């Protein structure tokens, strides 16, 4: 049996927020952000909007693209690091919104590395006969951990400036805050006959590196698990060791891509597309140079969306399929690294 991706869709909320808008709430600039990351703008969810709302629209688009009705889906795999609730997960909320309650929904927690893991999980579910048609979602809504309250100043709907205290708080977290944006992507996966599709994955998790990017508070080591003091210490905002992450990403991702190609028995030249997590153009360029693959095979859309965590790979794949660039029969290598640390690469014949 083989499973492959027969439909894709994505959705990003609201209007784009350009780099210059961020300088209304913190000391940063387009001149700093763009050359270091490739990011020009990002989108944010509205207050009250959650990842299952974004995923609903992405899923409807993916199902239409696959030519299927929601009722034909028999399993949801939902990847997010920013669910609506600490529990339950967002997969069940999506099933209810799609009008397919009662089908199983599995929430996975691999953060930005979600898609290589999600593809392997989906493959396993279909291979074992547990599912026939899977909706694989990557969706994240980071607005809730952004280090500012003055959303109306950010969007230009109110005049600034923000208070000195607010500006200093934003600036303390600027290295992280400028990177992320919100969005959702959906893939429809099904077995195909004759078999093609999922060829293999190489996945890694190293919990020793958990503090390279994590949220220090709001967890069940504490009684209660949220306190006013946690907010005073700004511990609801992720901590990130950017330089370290950068080095681990470049080293491990290039090693991992090489290794999965060797295991599956294909050369790097055989791969039509390397669809990478969009955390930073400089990371992906360094991986590409280490692998000596041409720039045209490593597309990027980070300029328009920033890092949408679990959603990046699906959004990029959907855009490339709709532009007619990524086509049936081509060999695609997906690779990503995220909090955990988790990282991996997956090879799929579309
Ligand atoms: N605007 C202006 N100045 C800034 C900003 C900003 N947004 N952020 C940091 N600076 C300043 C710093 O304060 C520092 O100033 P100093 O020299 O006066 O102390 C200077 O710029 C350099 O800061 P660094 O953090 O050392 O900058 P670096 O060159 O490492 O770039 C970056 C930072 C872009 C975050 C880079 O390290 C990176 O991309 N790392 C990978 C991070 C990542 O990908 N995270 C997400 C992956 S995991 C996941 O997806 C969940």
XYZ file of C-alpha atoms and ligand atoms in Angstrom:
401
model
C 0.000 0.000 0.000
C 1.171 3.602 -0.509
C -0.221 6.834 0.765
C 0.128 10.166 -0.876
C -1.127 13.736 -0.660
C -4.214 14.093 -2.847
C -5.368 17.547 -1.717
C -3.995 20.665 -0.027
C -5.380 23.948 1.283
C -4.313 26.813 3.508
C -5.617 29.909 5.229
C -4.031 32.938 6.898
C -6.115 35.379 8.948
C -6.629 39.130 8.604
C -4.499 41.720 6.878
C -0.715 41.450 6.579
C 1.308 43.199 9.297
C 4.513 44.563 7.716
C 7.828 44.753 9.572
C 7.578 48.530 9.952
C 4.329 48.144 11.928
C 6.263 46.230 14.608
C 8.444 49.274 15.203
C 5.372 51.040 16.648
C 5.465 48.679 19.645
C 9.183 47.839 20.007
C 12.636 48.925 18.925
C 13.014 47.062 15.645
C 12.988 47.786 11.931
C 12.506 46.308 8.492
C 16.258 46.877 7.982
C 17.015 44.533 10.915
C 14.377 41.872 10.284
C 14.450 41.340 6.526
C 18.149 40.637 5.876
C 18.463 38.371 8.950
C 15.328 36.300 8.364
C 13.760 36.947 4.930
C 10.519 38.030 6.639
C 8.646 41.088 5.307
C 5.188 40.626 6.874
C 3.002 38.196 8.837
C -0.672 37.692 9.765
C -2.277 37.404 13.196
C -5.539 35.846 14.373
C -8.222 38.160 15.768
C -9.079 38.051 19.474
C -11.293 34.978 19.994
C -10.105 33.225 16.836
C -8.324 29.896 17.364
C -6.377 27.326 15.377
C -9.427 25.155 14.666
C -11.088 28.200 13.014
C -8.071 28.656 10.754
C -7.888 24.909 10.127
C -11.579 24.754 9.182
C -11.045 27.026 6.175
C -7.776 25.308 5.215
C -9.505 21.898 5.456
C -12.468 22.937 3.324
C -10.040 24.144 0.658
C -7.998 20.921 0.846
C -11.094 18.713 0.603
C -12.349 20.669 -2.395
C -8.912 20.333 -3.972
C -9.015 16.555 -3.376
C -12.585 16.314 -4.713
C -13.819 14.796 -1.444
C -16.597 15.547 1.041
C -15.772 15.991 4.729
C -17.729 12.778 5.477
C -15.098 10.788 3.591
C -12.426 11.726 6.159
C -12.072 9.027 8.817
C -9.153 10.360 10.874
C -7.822 13.798 11.820
C -4.192 14.362 12.810
C -3.867 17.894 14.182
C -0.455 19.473 14.821
C -0.256 22.687 16.814
C 1.769 24.183 19.659
C -0.863 26.868 20.257
C -4.174 25.023 20.866
C -7.351 26.804 21.963
C -7.208 25.062 25.335
C -4.510 23.337 27.367
C -6.935 20.449 27.063
C -8.693 19.142 25.061
C -6.701 19.373 21.851
C -7.865 21.180 18.733
C -8.437 18.127 16.498
C -11.833 17.327 18.004
C -12.900 20.969 17.739
C -12.063 20.863 14.047
C -14.029 17.616 13.543
C -17.095 19.238 15.121
C -16.734 22.375 12.979
C -16.369 20.281 9.822
C -19.591 18.433 10.684
C -17.783 15.125 11.231
C -17.873 14.658 15.015
C -17.038 11.197 16.422
C -14.220 10.390 14.018
C -10.925 9.981 15.893
C -8.704 13.036 16.173
C -5.113 12.772 17.290
C -3.294 15.906 18.450
C 0.467 15.868 18.015
C 3.024 18.149 19.671
C 6.101 18.488 17.500
C 5.869 22.276 17.119
C 7.670 23.506 13.997
C 8.803 19.952 13.148
C 5.178 18.791 12.884
C 4.971 17.829 9.232
C 7.754 15.213 8.938
C 6.298 13.573 12.080
C 2.668 14.006 10.977
C 3.334 12.403 7.602
C 4.888 9.363 9.254
C 1.981 9.044 11.722
C -0.547 9.342 8.875
C 1.326 6.730 6.863
C 1.286 4.340 9.828
C -2.446 4.818 10.412
C -3.236 4.015 6.807
C -0.745 1.153 6.529
C -2.273 -0.575 9.571
C -5.795 -0.131 8.241
C -6.790 2.196 11.112
C -7.707 4.921 8.621
C -8.414 5.313 4.944
C -8.574 9.084 4.430
C -6.693 11.409 6.765
C -6.857 15.136 7.218
C -3.402 16.221 8.392
C -3.431 19.737 9.838
C -0.627 22.081 10.793
C -1.968 25.260 12.395
C -0.615 27.854 14.798
C -1.846 31.090 16.346
C 1.026 32.877 18.102
C -0.732 36.221 18.663
C -1.472 35.241 22.278
C 2.206 35.167 23.245
C 3.231 38.375 21.510
C 4.847 40.808 23.983
C 2.487 43.749 23.390
C -1.096 44.664 24.338
C -1.550 47.626 22.000
C -2.840 45.743 18.966
C -4.668 48.827 17.674
C -1.415 50.848 17.630
C 0.338 47.972 15.872
C -2.312 47.826 13.155
C -2.445 51.617 12.821
C -6.081 51.770 14.028
C -4.993 53.962 16.976
C -2.329 56.622 17.251
C 0.737 55.779 19.283
C 3.074 55.989 20.843
C 2.689 53.132 23.297
C 3.862 53.706 26.882
C 7.598 53.524 27.618
C 6.961 50.438 29.730
C 5.106 48.654 26.892
C 7.800 49.614 24.403
C 10.545 48.264 26.678
C 8.646 45.010 27.173
C 8.230 44.543 23.421
C 11.904 45.304 22.890
C 12.983 42.738 25.531
C 11.325 40.023 23.423
C 11.992 41.425 19.951
C 14.374 38.648 18.865
C 11.477 36.182 19.138
C 8.439 38.333 18.410
C 9.438 39.437 14.930
C 9.736 35.848 13.677
C 6.242 34.399 14.050
C 2.920 34.711 12.222
C -0.371 32.798 12.253
C -1.823 30.402 9.698
C -3.107 26.917 8.937
C -2.538 24.277 6.299
C -4.353 21.035 5.564
C -3.339 17.962 3.574
C -5.646 15.127 2.543
C -3.835 11.794 2.567
C -5.077 8.571 1.050
C -3.716 5.274 -0.175
C -3.275 5.058 -3.916
C -3.064 2.093 -6.199
C -0.592 1.219 -7.687
C 1.330 2.146 -4.564
C 3.347 5.366 -4.476
C 3.739 8.070 -1.921
C 5.413 7.902 1.464
C 8.908 6.458 1.044
C 10.411 6.985 4.464
C 11.198 9.340 7.306
C 14.078 10.039 9.604
C 12.883 11.638 12.827
C 14.683 12.760 15.983
C 13.754 14.198 19.362
C 16.335 15.438 21.850
C 14.766 16.595 25.103
C 18.156 17.685 26.443
C 17.735 20.709 24.171
C 14.219 21.614 25.360
C 15.303 25.038 26.611
C 16.492 26.221 23.190
C 12.904 27.348 22.604
C 10.130 26.812 25.166
C 7.513 28.537 27.305
C 8.753 28.585 30.910
C 5.408 28.815 32.718
C 1.779 27.815 32.576
C 2.592 24.141 33.126
C 1.595 21.527 35.642
C 4.783 21.586 37.679
C 3.189 24.612 39.366
C 0.244 24.911 41.756
C -1.790 26.492 40.320
C -0.475 26.148 36.806
C -0.927 29.896 36.097
C -0.167 32.640 38.634
C -0.113 36.439 38.359
C 3.619 36.273 39.178
C 4.266 34.226 36.033
C 2.850 37.057 33.952
C 4.883 39.626 35.906
C 7.996 37.620 35.075
C 6.757 37.459 31.429
C 7.066 33.685 31.536
C 4.092 33.138 29.243
C 6.327 34.427 26.423
C 8.653 31.820 24.887
C 12.368 31.949 25.615
C 14.603 31.286 22.648
C 18.351 30.838 22.206
C 18.327 31.982 18.592
C 21.982 31.519 17.672
C 22.154 28.038 19.143
C 18.963 26.971 17.386
C 20.328 28.281 14.142
C 23.468 26.132 14.427
C 21.602 22.968 15.472
C 19.119 23.455 12.625
C 21.758 23.806 9.930
C 23.861 20.871 11.159
C 21.081 18.409 11.943
C 18.802 19.163 9.005
C 21.489 18.757 6.372
C 22.616 15.498 8.048
C 19.037 14.236 8.228
C 18.172 14.992 4.590
C 21.322 13.235 3.385
C 20.600 10.255 5.592
C 16.959 9.708 4.528
C 17.955 9.908 0.860
C 20.644 7.270 1.431
C 18.250 5.005 3.357
C 15.562 5.207 0.691
C 18.148 4.806 -2.063
C 17.674 8.065 -3.950
C 20.276 10.721 -4.681
C 19.841 14.396 -3.780
C 19.629 15.031 -7.538
C 16.598 12.722 -7.774
C 14.632 14.977 -5.405
C 12.483 17.483 -7.321
C 11.683 19.740 -4.358
C 13.011 20.330 -0.855
C 10.076 21.824 1.014
C 11.536 23.149 4.240
C 10.048 24.605 7.408
C 10.076 28.384 7.064
C 11.867 29.572 10.219
C 14.534 31.659 8.567
C 15.743 31.941 4.957
C 19.321 31.947 6.182
C 18.883 28.546 7.832
C 17.442 27.049 4.644
C 20.122 28.658 2.474
C 22.850 27.229 4.707
C 21.268 23.732 4.539
C 20.966 24.040 0.773
C 24.627 25.047 0.457
C 25.735 22.188 2.715
C 23.776 19.758 0.503
C 24.907 21.499 -2.709
C 21.382 21.586 -4.169
C 20.241 24.379 -6.506
C 18.309 27.319 -5.016
C 15.314 26.707 -7.357
C 14.666 23.390 -5.607
C 14.347 25.005 -2.155
C 11.418 27.439 -2.461
C 10.554 30.030 0.183
C 7.467 32.022 1.137
C 8.627 33.239 4.562
C 8.594 36.851 3.284
C 4.770 36.830 3.285
C 3.934 34.810 6.386
C 6.893 34.660 8.787
C 7.249 31.443 10.766
C 3.775 29.897 11.070
C 5.271 26.905 12.981
C 3.319 23.703 12.182
C 1.685 25.370 9.160
C 4.701 26.486 7.119
C 5.339 23.337 5.094
C 1.666 22.808 4.236
C 1.163 26.435 3.193
C 4.202 26.325 0.926
C 3.205 22.967 -0.571
C -0.320 24.218 -1.251
C 0.952 27.354 -3.001
C 3.353 25.377 -5.172
C 0.687 22.818 -6.119
C -1.789 25.540 -7.031
C 0.853 27.305 -9.148
C 1.327 23.987 -10.989
C 4.990 23.781 -9.957
C 4.733 20.784 -7.639
C 3.042 17.963 -9.549
C 1.926 14.376 -9.239
C 4.803 11.933 -9.675
C 7.472 14.288 -8.325
C 9.727 13.384 -5.408
C 9.520 15.801 -2.468
C 11.680 15.962 0.650
C 10.042 17.750 3.588
C 12.332 18.810 6.430
C 11.888 20.805 9.633
C 13.216 21.497 13.131
C 11.258 22.815 16.083
C 10.879 23.061 19.824
C 11.471 19.822 21.689
C 13.905 19.811 20.034
C 12.281 17.738 17.313
C 13.536 17.476 13.778
C 13.228 15.264 10.775
C 12.969 14.715 7.038
C 10.391 12.769 5.033
C 10.450 11.638 1.410
C 7.151 11.444 -0.475
C 6.460 10.572 -4.125
C 3.430 12.716 -4.934
N 15.201 44.109 15.962
C 16.322 44.825 16.171
N 17.393 44.358 16.832
C 17.323 43.096 17.309
C 16.189 42.296 17.125
C 15.096 42.850 16.424
N 13.973 42.146 16.191
N 16.414 41.088 17.716
C 17.639 41.126 18.242
N 18.200 42.354 18.006
C 19.516 42.816 18.394
C 20.006 42.143 19.658
O 19.548 42.854 20.799
C 21.503 42.209 19.485
O 21.943 43.506 19.810
P 23.349 43.731 20.565
O 24.377 43.212 19.621
O 23.382 45.221 20.766
O 23.259 42.929 21.831
C 21.711 42.040 17.984
O 20.449 42.411 17.373
C 22.056 40.629 17.564
O 21.124 39.730 18.199
P 21.180 38.182 17.996
O 20.029 37.541 18.696
O 22.542 37.696 18.332
O 20.941 38.125 16.403
P 21.219 36.951 15.403
O 22.123 37.441 14.342
O 21.499 35.653 16.083
O 19.775 36.794 14.698
C 17.780 35.431 14.812
C 18.651 36.476 15.501
C 17.264 36.013 13.502
C 16.627 35.127 15.754
C 18.619 34.161 14.508
O 19.376 33.795 15.640
C 17.743 33.009 14.122
O 17.030 33.057 13.151
N 17.794 31.908 14.876
C 16.917 30.786 14.662
C 15.650 31.050 15.404
C 14.525 30.236 14.919
O 14.512 29.804 13.793
N 13.553 30.042 15.792
C 12.426 29.317 15.510
C 12.746 27.859 15.211
S 12.039 26.767 16.265
C 10.497 26.856 15.818
O 10.215 27.117 14.674
C 9.488 26.650 16.862
